[in-house]
JSON list of C-alpha atoms and ligand atoms in Angstrom, two decimals:
[
{"chain": "A", "resi": 175, "resn": "MET", "atom": "CA", "xyz": [-60.79, -154.80, -25.16]},
{"chain": "A", "resi": 176, "resn": "ARG", "atom": "CA", "xyz": [-59.89, -151.10, -26.12]},
{"chain": "A", "resi": 177, "resn": "ILE", "atom": "CA", "xyz": [-62.68, -148.82, -27.69]},
{"chain": "A", "resi": 178, "resn": "LEU", "atom": "CA", "xyz": [-62.02, -144.92, -29.17]},
{"chain": "A", "resi": 179, "resn": "VAL", "atom": "CA", "xyz": [-64.31, -143.08, -29.03]},
{"chain": "A", "resi": 180, "resn": "VAL", "atom": "CA", "xyz": [-64.51, -139.45, -31.17]},
{"chain": "A", "resi": 181, "resn": "GLU", "atom": "CA", "xyz": [-67.60, -137.20, -30.24]},
{"chain": "A", "resi": 182, "resn": "ASP", "atom": "CA", "xyz": [-67.63, -133.38, -29.69]},
{"chain": "A", "resi": 183, "resn": "GLU", "atom": "CA", "xyz": [-70.58, -133.62, -27.32]},
{"chain": "A", "resi": 184, "resn": "VAL", "atom": "CA", "xyz": [-68.11, -134.35, -24.28]},
{"chain": "A", "resi": 185, "resn": "LYS", "atom": "CA", "xyz": [-71.13, -135.28, -21.87]},
{"chain": "A", "resi": 186, "resn": "LEU", "atom": "CA", "xyz": [-72.28, -137.96, -24.35]},
{"chain": "A", "resi": 187, "resn": "ALA", "atom": "CA", "xyz": [-68.73, -138.97, -24.38]},
{"chain": "A", "resi": 188, "resn": "GLU", "atom": "CA", "xyz": [-68.75, -139.52, -21.01]},
{"chain": "A", "resi": 189, "resn": "GLY", "atom": "CA", "xyz": [-71.10, -141.02, -21.10]},
{"chain": "A", "resi": 190, "resn": "ILE", "atom": "CA", "xyz": [-70.75, -143.06, -23.78]},
{"chain": "A", "resi": 191, "resn": "ALA", "atom": "CA", "xyz": [-67.21, -143.57, -21.67]},
{"chain": "A", "resi": 192, "resn": "ARG", "atom": "CA", "xyz": [-68.97, -144.61, -18.94]},
{"chain": "A", "resi": 193, "resn": "ILE", "atom": "CA", "xyz": [-71.06, -147.16, -20.08]},
{"chain": "A", "resi": 194, "resn": "LEU", "atom": "CA", "xyz": [-68.55, -149.05, -22.04]},
{"chain": "A", "resi": 195, "resn": "ARG", "atom": "CA", "xyz": [-65.68, -149.29, -19.20]},
{"chain": "A", "resi": 196, "resn": "LYS", "atom": "CA", "xyz": [-68.70, -150.48, -17.14]},
{"chain": "A", "resi": 197, "resn": "GLN", "atom": "CA", "xyz": [-68.70, -153.60, -19.59]},
{"chain": "A", "resi": 198, "resn": "ASN", "atom": "CA", "xyz": [-64.49, -153.68, -18.56]},
{"chain": "A", "resi": 199, "resn": "TYR", "atom": "CA", "xyz": [-64.01, -152.03, -22.20]},
{"chain": "A", "resi": 200, "resn": "ALA", "atom": "CA", "xyz": [-60.92, -150.22, -21.82]},
{"chain": "A", "resi": 201, "resn": "VAL", "atom": "CA", "xyz": [-61.51, -146.32, -23.45]},
{"chain": "A", "resi": 202, "resn": "ASP", "atom": "CA", "xyz": [-60.08, -143.47, -24.48]},
{"chain": "A", "resi": 203, "resn": "LEU", "atom": "CA", "xyz": [-62.07, -139.77, -26.00]},
{"chain": "A", "resi": 204, "resn": "ILE", "atom": "CA", "xyz": [-61.76, -137.56, -27.97]},
{"chain": "A", "resi": 205, "resn": "HIS", "atom": "CA", "xyz": [-63.33, -134.73, -29.02]},
{"chain": "A", "resi": 206, "resn": "ASP", "atom": "CA", "xyz": [-61.76, -133.61, -32.59]},
{"chain": "A", "resi": 207, "resn": "GLY", "atom": "CA", "xyz": [-62.12, -135.55, -35.85]},
{"chain": "A", "resi": 208, "resn": "HIS", "atom": "CA", "xyz": [-58.10, -134.51, -36.78]},
{"chain": "A", "resi": 209, "resn": "ALA", "atom": "CA", "xyz": [-56.95, -136.08, -34.03]},
{"chain": "A", "resi": 210, "resn": "GLY", "atom": "CA", "xyz": [-59.96, -138.78, -33.94]},
{"chain": "A", "resi": 211, "resn": "LEU", "atom": "CA", "xyz": [-58.15, -140.26, -37.17]},
{"chain": "A", "resi": 212, "resn": "ASP", "atom": "CA", "xyz": [-54.43, -139.61, -35.62]},
{"chain": "A", "resi": 213, "resn": "GLU", "atom": "CA", "xyz": [-55.57, -141.60, -32.55]},
{"chain": "A", "resi": 214, "resn": "ALA", "atom": "CA", "xyz": [-56.82, -144.31, -35.13]},
{"chain": "A", "resi": 215, "resn": "ARG", "atom": "CA", "xyz": [-53.61, -144.43, -36.87]},
{"chain": "A", "resi": 216, "resn": "SER", "atom": "CA", "xyz": [-51.68, -145.37, -33.65]},
{"chain": "A", "resi": 217, "resn": "GLY", "atom": "CA", "xyz": [-53.73, -148.98, -34.81]},
{"chain": "A", "resi": 218, "resn": "ILE", "atom": "CA", "xyz": [-53.56, -149.43, -30.87]},
{"chain": "A", "resi": 219, "resn": "TYR", "atom": "CA", "xyz": [-57.41, -150.42, -31.29]},
{"chain": "A", "resi": 220, "resn": "ASP", "atom": "CA", "xyz": [-60.43, -152.93, -31.47]},
{"chain": "A", "resi": 221, "resn": "LEU", "atom": "CA", "xyz": [-63.13, -149.85, -32.05]},
{"chain": "A", "resi": 222, "resn": "LEU", "atom": "CA", "xyz": [-64.29, -147.13, -32.33]},
{"chain": "A", "resi": 223, "resn": "LEU", "atom": "CA", "xyz": [-67.50, -145.63, -31.91]},
{"chain": "A", "resi": 224, "resn": "LEU", "atom": "CA", "xyz": [-67.07, -142.89, -35.07]},
{"chain": "A", "resi": 225, "resn": "ASP", "atom": "CA", "xyz": [-69.34, -139.17, -34.31]},
{"chain": "A", "resi": 226, "resn": "VAL", "atom": "CA", "xyz": [-70.67, -137.66, -37.92]},
{"chain": "A", "resi": 227, "resn": "MET", "atom": "CA", "xyz": [-70.53, -134.22, -37.40]},
{"chain": "A", "resi": 228, "resn": "LEU", "atom": "CA", "xyz": [-67.67, -133.39, -35.30]},
{"chain": "A", "resi": 229, "resn": "PRO", "atom": "CA", "xyz": [-65.62, -129.91, -36.60]},
{"chain": "A", "resi": 230, "resn": "GLY", "atom": "CA", "xyz": [-62.05, -130.97, -38.11]},
{"chain": "A", "resi": 231, "resn": "LEU", "atom": "CA", "xyz": [-62.77, -134.15, -39.62]},
{"chain": "A", "resi": 232, "resn": "ASP", "atom": "CA", "xyz": [-66.01, -135.28, -39.38]},
{"chain": "A", "resi": 233, "resn": "GLY", "atom": "CA", "xyz": [-66.95, -138.73, -39.13]},
{"chain": "A", "resi": 234, "resn": "ASN", "atom": "CA", "xyz": [-67.53, -140.29, -43.11]},
{"chain": "A", "resi": 235, "resn": "ALA", "atom": "CA", "xyz": [-64.26, -138.55, -43.55]},
{"chain": "A", "resi": 236, "resn": "ILE", "atom": "CA", "xyz": [-62.34, -140.50, -41.37]},
{"chain": "A", "resi": 237, "resn": "VAL", "atom": "CA", "xyz": [-63.55, -143.77, -42.03]},
{"chain": "A", "resi": 238, "resn": "GLN", "atom": "CA", "xyz": [-63.07, -143.13, -45.67]},
{"chain": "A", "resi": 239, "resn": "ARG", "atom": "CA", "xyz": [-59.08, -142.08, -44.80]},
{"chain": "A", "resi": 240, "resn": "MET", "atom": "CA", "xyz": [-58.53, -144.88, -43.07]},
{"chain": "A", "resi": 241, "resn": "ARG", "atom": "CA", "xyz": [-60.09, -147.36, -45.52]},
{"chain": "A", "resi": 242, "resn": "LEU", "atom": "CA", "xyz": [-57.75, -145.95, -47.74]},
{"chain": "A", "resi": 243, "resn": "GLU", "atom": "CA", "xyz": [-55.18, -146.44, -45.62]},
{"chain": "A", "resi": 244, "resn": "GLY", "atom": "CA", "xyz": [-55.53, -149.86, -45.13]},
{"chain": "A", "resi": 245, "resn": "ILE", "atom": "CA", "xyz": [-56.39, -149.35, -41.52]},
{"chain": "A", "resi": 246, "resn": "ASN", "atom": "CA", "xyz": [-59.13, -151.52, -40.34]},
{"chain": "A", "resi": 247, "resn": "THR", "atom": "CA", "xyz": [-60.53, -151.02, -37.39]},
{"chain": "A", "resi": 248, "resn": "PRO", "atom": "CA", "xyz": [-64.05, -151.84, -37.39]},
{"chain": "A", "resi": 249, "resn": "VAL", "atom": "CA", "xyz": [-66.38, -148.07, -36.98]},
{"chain": "A", "resi": 250, "resn": "LEU", "atom": "CA", "xyz": [-69.88, -147.98, -35.47]},
{"chain": "A", "resi": 251, "resn": "MET", "atom": "CA", "xyz": [-70.70, -144.72, -36.23]},
{"chain": "A", "resi": 252, "resn": "LEU", "atom": "CA", "xyz": [-72.78, -142.76, -34.38]},
{"chain": "A", "resi": 253, "resn": "SER", "atom": "CA", "xyz": [-75.11, -139.95, -35.81]},
{"chain": "A", "resi": 254, "resn": "ALA", "atom": "CA", "xyz": [-77.70, -137.41, -34.16]},
{"chain": "A", "resi": 255, "resn": "ARG", "atom": "CA", "xyz": [-79.05, -136.72, -38.11]},
{"chain": "A", "resi": 256, "resn": "SER", "atom": "CA", "xyz": [-82.13, -139.57, -38.92]},
{"chain": "A", "resi": 257, "resn": "GLU", "atom": "CA", "xyz": [-82.13, -139.22, -42.53]},
{"chain": "A", "resi": 258, "resn": "SER", "atom": "CA", "xyz": [-81.45, -142.43, -44.76]},
{"chain": "A", "resi": 259, "resn": "SER", "atom": "CA", "xyz": [-78.16, -140.62, -46.45]},
{"chain": "A", "resi": 260, "resn": "ASP", "atom": "CA", "xyz": [-76.18, -140.23, -43.56]},
{"chain": "A", "resi": 261, "resn": "LYS", "atom": "CA", "xyz": [-76.26, -143.93, -43.27]},
{"chain": "A", "resi": 262, "resn": "VAL", "atom": "CA", "xyz": [-75.69, -145.18, -46.71]},
{"chain": "A", "resi": 263, "resn": "ASN", "atom": "CA", "xyz": [-72.36, -142.96, -46.99]},
{"chain": "A", "resi": 264, "resn": "GLY", "atom": "CA", "xyz": [-71.57, -144.36, -43.57]},
{"chain": "A", "resi": 265, "resn": "LEU", "atom": "CA", "xyz": [-71.78, -147.55, -44.82]},
{"chain": "A", "resi": 266, "resn": "ASP", "atom": "CA", "xyz": [-70.37, -147.25, -48.49]},
{"chain": "A", "resi": 267, "resn": "VAL", "atom": "CA", "xyz": [-66.79, -144.92, -47.12]},
{"chain": "A", "resi": 268, "resn": "GLY", "atom": "CA", "xyz": [-66.34, -148.47, -44.62]},
{"chain": "A", "resi": 269, "resn": "ALA", "atom": "CA", "xyz": [-67.94, -147.97, -41.51]},
{"chain": "A", "resi": 270, "resn": "ASP", "atom": "CA", "xyz": [-69.17, -151.93, -40.27]},
{"chain": "A", "resi": 271, "resn": "ASP", "atom": "CA", "xyz": [-72.18, -150.78, -38.88]},
{"chain": "A", "resi": 272, "resn": "TYR", "atom": "CA", "xyz": [-74.41, -146.58, -37.62]},
{"chain": "A", "resi": 273, "resn": "LEU", "atom": "CA", "xyz": [-76.15, -145.98, -35.19]},
{"chain": "A", "resi": 274, "resn": "ALA", "atom": "CA", "xyz": [-79.19, -143.25, -34.69]},
{"chain": "A", "resi": 275, "resn": "LYS", "atom": "CA", "xyz": [-79.14, -140.91, -31.51]},
{"chain": "A", "resi": 276, "resn": "PRO", "atom": "CA", "xyz": [-80.50, -141.25, -29.38]},
{"chain": "A", "resi": 277, "resn": "PHE", "atom": "CA", "xyz": [-79.84, -144.64, -29.01]},
{"chain": "A", "resi": 278, "resn": "GLU", "atom": "CA", "xyz": [-80.65, -147.44, -25.84]},
{"chain": "A", "resi": 279, "resn": "VAL", "atom": "CA", "xyz": [-77.50, -148.43, -23.93]},
{"chain": "A", "resi": 280, "resn": "GLU", "atom": "CA", "xyz": [-78.23, -151.77, -24.54]},
{"chain": "A", "resi": 281, "resn": "GLU", "atom": "CA", "xyz": [-79.04, -151.06, -28.66]},
{"chain": "A", "resi": 282, "resn": "LEU", "atom": "CA", "xyz": [-75.14, -149.08, -28.44]},
{"chain": "A", "resi": 283, "resn": "LEU", "atom": "CA", "xyz": [-73.80, -152.30, -26.66]},
{"chain": "A", "resi": 284, "resn": "ALA", "atom": "CA", "xyz": [-75.40, -154.87, -28.84]},
{"chain": "A", "resi": 285, "resn": "ARG", "atom": "CA", "xyz": [-74.16, -153.31, -31.80]},
{"chain": "A", "resi": 286, "resn": "ILE", "atom": "CA", "xyz": [-70.69, -152.91, -30.32]},
{"chain": "A", "resi": 287, "resn": "ARG", "atom": "CA", "xyz": [-71.30, -157.08, -29.75]},
{"chain": "A", "resi": 288, "resn": "ALA", "atom": "CA", "xyz": [-72.22, -157.52, -33.00]},
{"chain": "A", "resi": 289, "resn": "VAL", "atom": "CA", "xyz": [-69.22, -156.09, -35.69]},
{"chain": "A", "resi": 290, "resn": "LEU", "atom": "CA", "xyz": [-66.95, -157.60, -33.47]},
{"chain": "A", "resi": 291, "resn": "ARG", "atom": "CA", "xyz": [-68.46, -161.50, -34.01]},
{"chain": "A", "resi": 292, "resn": "ARG", "atom": "CA", "xyz": [-69.23, -160.22, -37.76]},
{"chain": "A", "resi": 293, "resn": "ARG", "atom": "CA", "xyz": [-65.05, -159.28, -37.39]},
{"chain": "A", "resi": 294, "resn": "GLY", "atom": "CA", "xyz": [-63.87, -162.24, -35.75]},
{"chain": "A", "resi": 295, "resn": "GLN", "atom": "CA", "xyz": [-63.49, -161.27, -32.59]},
{"chain": "A", "resi": 296, "resn": "LEU", "atom": "CA", "xyz": [-64.82, -162.62, -30.31]},
{"chain": "A", "resi": 297, "resn": "VAL", "atom": "CA", "xyz": [-66.22, -166.25, -30.22]},
{"chain": "A", "resi": 298, "resn": "HIS", "atom": "CA", "xyz": [-69.44, -166.30, -29.25]},
{"chain": "A", "resi": 299, "resn": "ASP", "atom": "CA", "xyz": [-70.70, -163.27, -28.31]},
{"chain": "A", "resi": 300, "resn": "LEU", "atom": "CA", "xyz": [-68.87, -162.02, -25.58]},
{"chain": "A", "resi": 301, "resn": "LEU", "atom": "CA", "xyz": [-66.42, -165.01, -24.76]},
{"chain": "A", "resi": 302, "resn": "PHE", "atom": "CA", "xyz": [-62.52, -165.55, -25.74]},
{"chain": "A", "resi": 303, "resn": "GLN", "atom": "CA", "xyz": [-60.95, -169.33, -26.79]},
{"chain": "A", "resi": 304, "resn": "PHE", "atom": "CA", "xyz": [-58.17, -170.45, -27.00]},
{"chain": "A", "resi": 305, "resn": "GLU", "atom": "CA", "xyz": [-56.74, -173.83, -26.44]},
{"chain": "A", "resi": 306, "resn": "ASP", "atom": "CA", "xyz": [-58.62, -174.86, -22.53]},
{"chain": "A", "resi": 307, "resn": "LEU", "atom": "CA", "xyz": [-59.37, -171.81, -21.58]},
{"chain": "A", "resi": 308, "resn": "GLU", "atom": "CA", "xyz": [-62.32, -169.35, -21.91]},
{"chain": "A", "resi": 309, "resn": "LEU", "atom": "CA", "xyz": [-62.22, -165.83, -21.42]},
{"chain": "A", "resi": 310, "resn": "ASN", "atom": "CA", "xyz": [-66.35, -164.01, -20.54]},
{"chain": "A", "resi": 311, "resn": "PRO", "atom": "CA", "xyz": [-64.60, -160.01, -20.65]},
{"chain": "A", "resi": 312, "resn": "GLY", "atom": "CA", "xyz": [-67.82, -159.13, -19.97]},
{"chain": "A", "resi": 313, "resn": "THR", "atom": "CA", "xyz": [-67.32, -160.92, -16.28]},
{"chain": "A", "resi": 314, "resn": "LEU", "atom": "CA", "xyz": [-64.10, -161.30, -15.57]},
{"chain": "A", "resi": 315, "resn": "LYS", "atom": "CA", "xyz": [-64.18, -165.05, -15.68]},
{"chain": "A", "resi": 316, "resn": "LEU", "atom": "CA", "xyz": [-61.97, -166.88, -16.63]},
{"chain": "A", "resi": 317, "resn": "ILE", "atom": "CA", "xyz": [-63.07, -171.48, -17.40]},
{"chain": "A", "resi": 318, "resn": "CYS", "atom": "CA", "xyz": [-60.92, -174.08, -17.53]},
{"chain": "A", "resi": 319, "resn": "GLY", "atom": "CA", "xyz": [-62.53, -177.30, -17.59]},
{"chain": "A", "resi": 320, "resn": "ALA", "atom": "CA", "xyz": [-64.69, -177.65, -14.28]},
{"chain": "A", "resi": 321, "resn": "ARG", "atom": "CA", "xyz": [-62.15, -174.87, -12.08]},
{"chain": "A", "resi": 322, "resn": "GLU", "atom": "CA", "xyz": [-62.70, -171.20, -12.80]},
{"chain": "A", "resi": 323, "resn": "LEU", "atom": "CA", "xyz": [-61.55, -168.29, -10.88]},
{"chain": "A", "resi": 324, "resn": "LYS", "atom": "CA", "xyz": [-62.23, -164.13, -12.15]},
{"chain": "A", "resi": 325, "resn": "LEU", "atom": "CA", "xyz": [-59.06, -162.59, -12.73]},
{"chain": "A", "resi": 326, "resn": "ASN", "atom": "CA", "xyz": [-59.00, -158.41, -12.46]},
{"chain": "A", "resi": 327, "resn": "LEU", "atom": "CA", "xyz": [-59.32, -156.34, -15.76]},
{"chain": "A", "resi": 328, "resn": "LYS", "atom": "CA", "xyz": [-55.42, -156.10, -16.60]},
{"chain": "A", "resi": 329, "resn": "GLU", "atom": "CA", "xyz": [-55.42, -159.35, -16.77]},
{"chain": "A", "resi": 330, "resn": "SER", "atom": "CA", "xyz": [-58.53, -159.96, -18.86]},
{"chain": "A", "resi": 331, "resn": "GLN", "atom": "CA", "xyz": [-57.37, -157.64, -20.66]},
{"chain": "A", "resi": 332, "resn": "LEU", "atom": "CA", "xyz": [-54.02, -159.10, -20.84]},
{"chain": "A", "resi": 333, "resn": "LEU", "atom": "CA", "xyz": [-55.26, -162.21, -22.28]},
{"chain": "A", "resi": 334, "resn": "GLN", "atom": "CA", "xyz": [-57.18, -161.11, -23.82]},
{"chain": "A", "resi": 335, "resn": "LEU", "atom": "CA", "xyz": [-54.80, -160.18, -26.80]},
{"chain": "A", "resi": 336, "resn": "LEU", "atom": "CA", "xyz": [-52.44, -162.39, -25.92]},
{"chain": "A", "resi": 337, "resn": "MET", "atom": "CA", "xyz": [-55.50, -165.00, -27.06]},
{"chain": "A", "resi": 338, "resn": "GLN", "atom": "CA", "xyz": [-56.52, -162.83, -30.26]},
{"chain": "A", "resi": 339, "resn": "ARG", "atom": "CA", "xyz": [-52.97, -162.80, -31.07]},
{"chain": "A", "resi": 340, "resn": "LYS", "atom": "CA", "xyz": [-52.82, -166.60, -30.68]},
{"chain": "A", "resi": 341, "resn": "ARG", "atom": "CA", "xyz": [-49.52, -168.16, -31.49]},
{"chain": "A", "resi": 342, "resn": "ALA", "atom": "CA", "xyz": [-48.04, -164.62, -32.70]},
{"chain": "A", "resi": 343, "resn": "VAL", "atom": "CA", "xyz": [-46.11, -163.18, -30.56]},
{"chain": "A", "resi": 344, "resn": "THR", "atom": "CA", "xyz": [-47.05, -159.94, -28.48]},
{"chain": "A", "resi": 345, "resn": "THR", "atom": "CA", "xyz": [-44.09, -157.47, -27.25]},
{"chain": "A", "resi": 346, "resn": "LYS", "atom": "CA", "xyz": [-44.49, -155.45, -24.47]},
{"chain": "A", "resi": 347, "resn": "GLU", "atom": "CA", "xyz": [-44.98, -151.91, -26.94]},
{"chain": "A", "resi": 348, "resn": "MET", "atom": "CA", "xyz": [-48.63, -153.49, -27.53]},
{"chain": "A", "resi": 349, "resn": "ILE", "atom": "CA", "xyz": [-49.09, -154.75, -24.86]},
{"chain": "A", "resi": 350, "resn": "ILE", "atom": "CA", "xyz": [-48.09, -151.14, -22.49]},
{"chain": "A", "resi": 351, "resn": "GLU", "atom": "CA", "xyz": [-50.08, -149.23, -25.77]},
{"chain": "A", "resi": 352, "resn": "LYS", "atom": "CA", "xyz": [-53.46, -151.55, -25.67]},
{"chain": "A", "resi": 353, "resn": "LEU", "atom": "CA", "xyz": [-54.08, -151.42, -21.64]},
{"chain": "A", "resi": 354, "resn": "TRP", "atom": "CA", "xyz": [-52.68, -148.21, -20.18]},
{"chain": "A", "resi": 355, "resn": "GLY", "atom": "CA", "xyz": [-53.43, -146.62, -23.82]},
{"chain": "A", "resi": 356, "resn": "PHE", "atom": "CA", "xyz": [-50.71, -144.64, -26.15]},
{"chain": "A", "resi": 357, "resn": "HIS", "atom": "CA", "xyz": [-50.31, -141.76, -24.08]},
{"chain": "A", "resi": 358, "resn": "ALA", "atom": "CA", "xyz": [-49.70, -144.09, -20.63]},
{"chain": "A", "resi": 359, "resn": "GLU", "atom": "CA", "xyz": [-46.51, -144.11, -18.65]},
{"chain": "A", "resi": 360, "resn": "ALA", "atom": "CA", "xyz": [-46.48, -147.75, -17.84]},
{"chain": "A", "resi": 361, "resn": "GLU", "atom": "CA", "xyz": [-43.33, -149.33, -17.50]},
{"chain": "A", "resi": 362, "resn": "TYR", "atom": "CA", "xyz": [-41.91, -152.96, -18.88]},
{"chain": "A", "resi": 363, "resn": "ASN", "atom": "CA", "xyz": [-42.19, -153.60, -15.04]},
{"chain": "A", "resi": 364, "resn": "ASN", "atom": "CA", "xyz": [-45.83, -152.99, -14.64]},
{"chain": "A", "resi": 365, "resn": "VAL", "atom": "CA", "xyz": [-46.43, -155.73, -18.38]},
{"chain": "A", "resi": 366, "resn": "GLU", "atom": "CA", "xyz": [-44.37, -158.54, -15.84]},
{"chain": "A", "resi": 367, "resn": "VAL", "atom": "CA", "xyz": [-46.61, -158.69, -13.45]},
{"chain": "A", "resi": 368, "resn": "TYR", "atom": "CA", "xyz": [-49.40, -159.01, -14.16]},
{"chain": "A", "resi": 369, "resn": "VAL", "atom": "CA", "xyz": [-48.33, -161.60, -17.24]},
{"chain": "A", "resi": 370, "resn": "SER", "atom": "CA", "xyz": [-46.90, -162.94, -13.77]},
{"chain": "A", "resi": 371, "resn": "PHE", "atom": "CA", "xyz": [-50.32, -162.77, -11.89]},
{"chain": "A", "resi": 372, "resn": "LEU", "atom": "CA", "xyz": [-51.69, -164.36, -14.65]},
{"chain": "A", "resi": 373, "resn": "ARG", "atom": "CA", "xyz": [-49.05, -167.07, -14.58]},
{"chain": "A", "resi": 374, "resn": "LYS", "atom": "CA", "xyz": [-49.86, -168.29, -11.08]},
{"chain": "A", "resi": 375, "resn": "LYS", "atom": "CA", "xyz": [-53.86, -168.48, -12.12]},
{"chain": "A", "resi": 376, "resn": "LEU", "atom": "CA", "xyz": [-53.56, -170.71, -15.34]},
{"chain": "A", "resi": 377, "resn": "THR", "atom": "CA", "xyz": [-51.01, -172.74, -13.18]},
{"chain": "A", "resi": 378, "resn": "PHE", "atom": "CA", "xyz": [-53.77, -172.46, -10.28]},
{"chain": "A", "resi": 379, "resn": "LEU", "atom": "CA", "xyz": [-57.26, -173.71, -13.26]},
{"chain": "A", "resi": 380, "resn": "GLN", "atom": "CA", "xyz": [-53.78, -176.27, -14.48]},
{"chain": "A", "resi": 381, "resn": "SER", "atom": "CA", "xyz": [-54.85, -175.06, -17.67]},
{"chain": "A", "resi": 382, "resn": "VAL", "atom": "CA", "xyz": [-52.63, -176.99, -20.06]},
{"chain": "A", "resi": 383, "resn": "VAL", "atom": "CA", "xyz": [-51.70, -173.56, -21.96]},
{"chain": "A", "resi": 384, "resn": "ALA", "atom": "CA", "xyz": [-48.24, -171.02, -21.19]},
{"chain": "A", "resi": 385, "resn": "ILE", "atom": "CA", "xyz": [-47.54, -167.38, -21.13]},
{"chain": "A", "resi": 386, "resn": "GLN", "atom": "CA", "xyz": [-43.62, -167.91, -23.26]},
{"chain": "A", "resi": 387, "resn": "THR", "atom": "CA", "xyz": [-41.29, -165.41, -22.66]},
{"chain": "A", "resi": 388, "resn": "ILE", "atom": "CA", "xyz": [-39.93, -164.58, -25.66]},
{"chain": "A", "resi": 389, "resn": "ARG", "atom": "CA", "xyz": [-36.78, -162.90, -24.22]},
{"chain": "A", "resi": 390, "resn": "GLY", "atom": "CA", "xyz": [-35.98, -159.38, -25.68]},
{"chain": "A", "resi": 391, "resn": "VAL", "atom": "CA", "xyz": [-39.35, -159.09, -27.77]},
{"chain": "A", "resi": 392, "resn": "GLY", "atom": "CA", "xyz": [-42.29, -160.57, -24.98]},
{"chain": "A", "resi": 393, "resn": "TYR", "atom": "CA", "xyz": [-44.94, -163.32, -25.11]},
{"chain": "A", "resi": 394, "resn": "VAL", "atom": "CA", "xyz": [-47.14, -165.50, -26.49]},
{"chain": "A", "resi": 395, "resn": "LEU", "atom": "CA", "xyz": [-49.71, -168.54, -26.01]},
{"chain": "A", "resi": 396, "resn": "GLU", "atom": "CA", "xyz": [-48.66, -172.41, -25.75]},
{"chain": "A", "resi": 397, "resn": "ALA", "atom": "CA", "xyz": [-49.94, -175.25, -24.94]},
{"chain": "A", "resi": 398, "resn": "GLY", "atom": "CA", "xyz": [-48.45, -178.26, -23.26]},
{"chain": "A", "resi": 399, "resn": "THR", "atom": "CA", "xyz": [-49.59, -181.53, -22.72]},
{"chain": "B", "resi": 433, "resn": "CA", "atom": "CA1", "xyz": [-71.15, -134.52, -33.35]}
]
């Protein structure tokens, strides 16, 4: 899961990023509204945490613009102002939920999970399922029947992405953007390395699931027998 945090209070933004990374979310930070909208348009995010009061373009305007452009990324709004008008505005223009600052860490995490769950990104709470596999990105545990093992963070993010795509092909470009970020300099080799790690682990677990290579395009999960 990759989360974009658009928040102009740098200290707060960095604090949120630390909390989210501890939960194994990948996080990018943006501190102004126009750049936030540009990043949101990249389509690589699973969720946006969007402050309402921002320099350039405010949070309500960003979510409104996104929805008009057909960008459906889930949005959780943050605002220091607890007036209900803020809340109504944000929700009216297409935000999924709203959290007033200051907030408790646990509440932030619960709201994020709730938004993702409502959008069907999570099967229940923090589990992804595909055929005989169950992945918990919070603990990095991959379970297959009675067997289980721990993935590293990148392996977990890669498998999550493939599981979310179900039977659609995932391109190497998508994997790089999702795992390393939009401006990263990771190369196709990096992707191939993690795919080979994951394949070994799937074999160890004796899962029916295999990662098929679609030559020149990317990868897709397939279930054998
Ligand atoms: Ca602000």
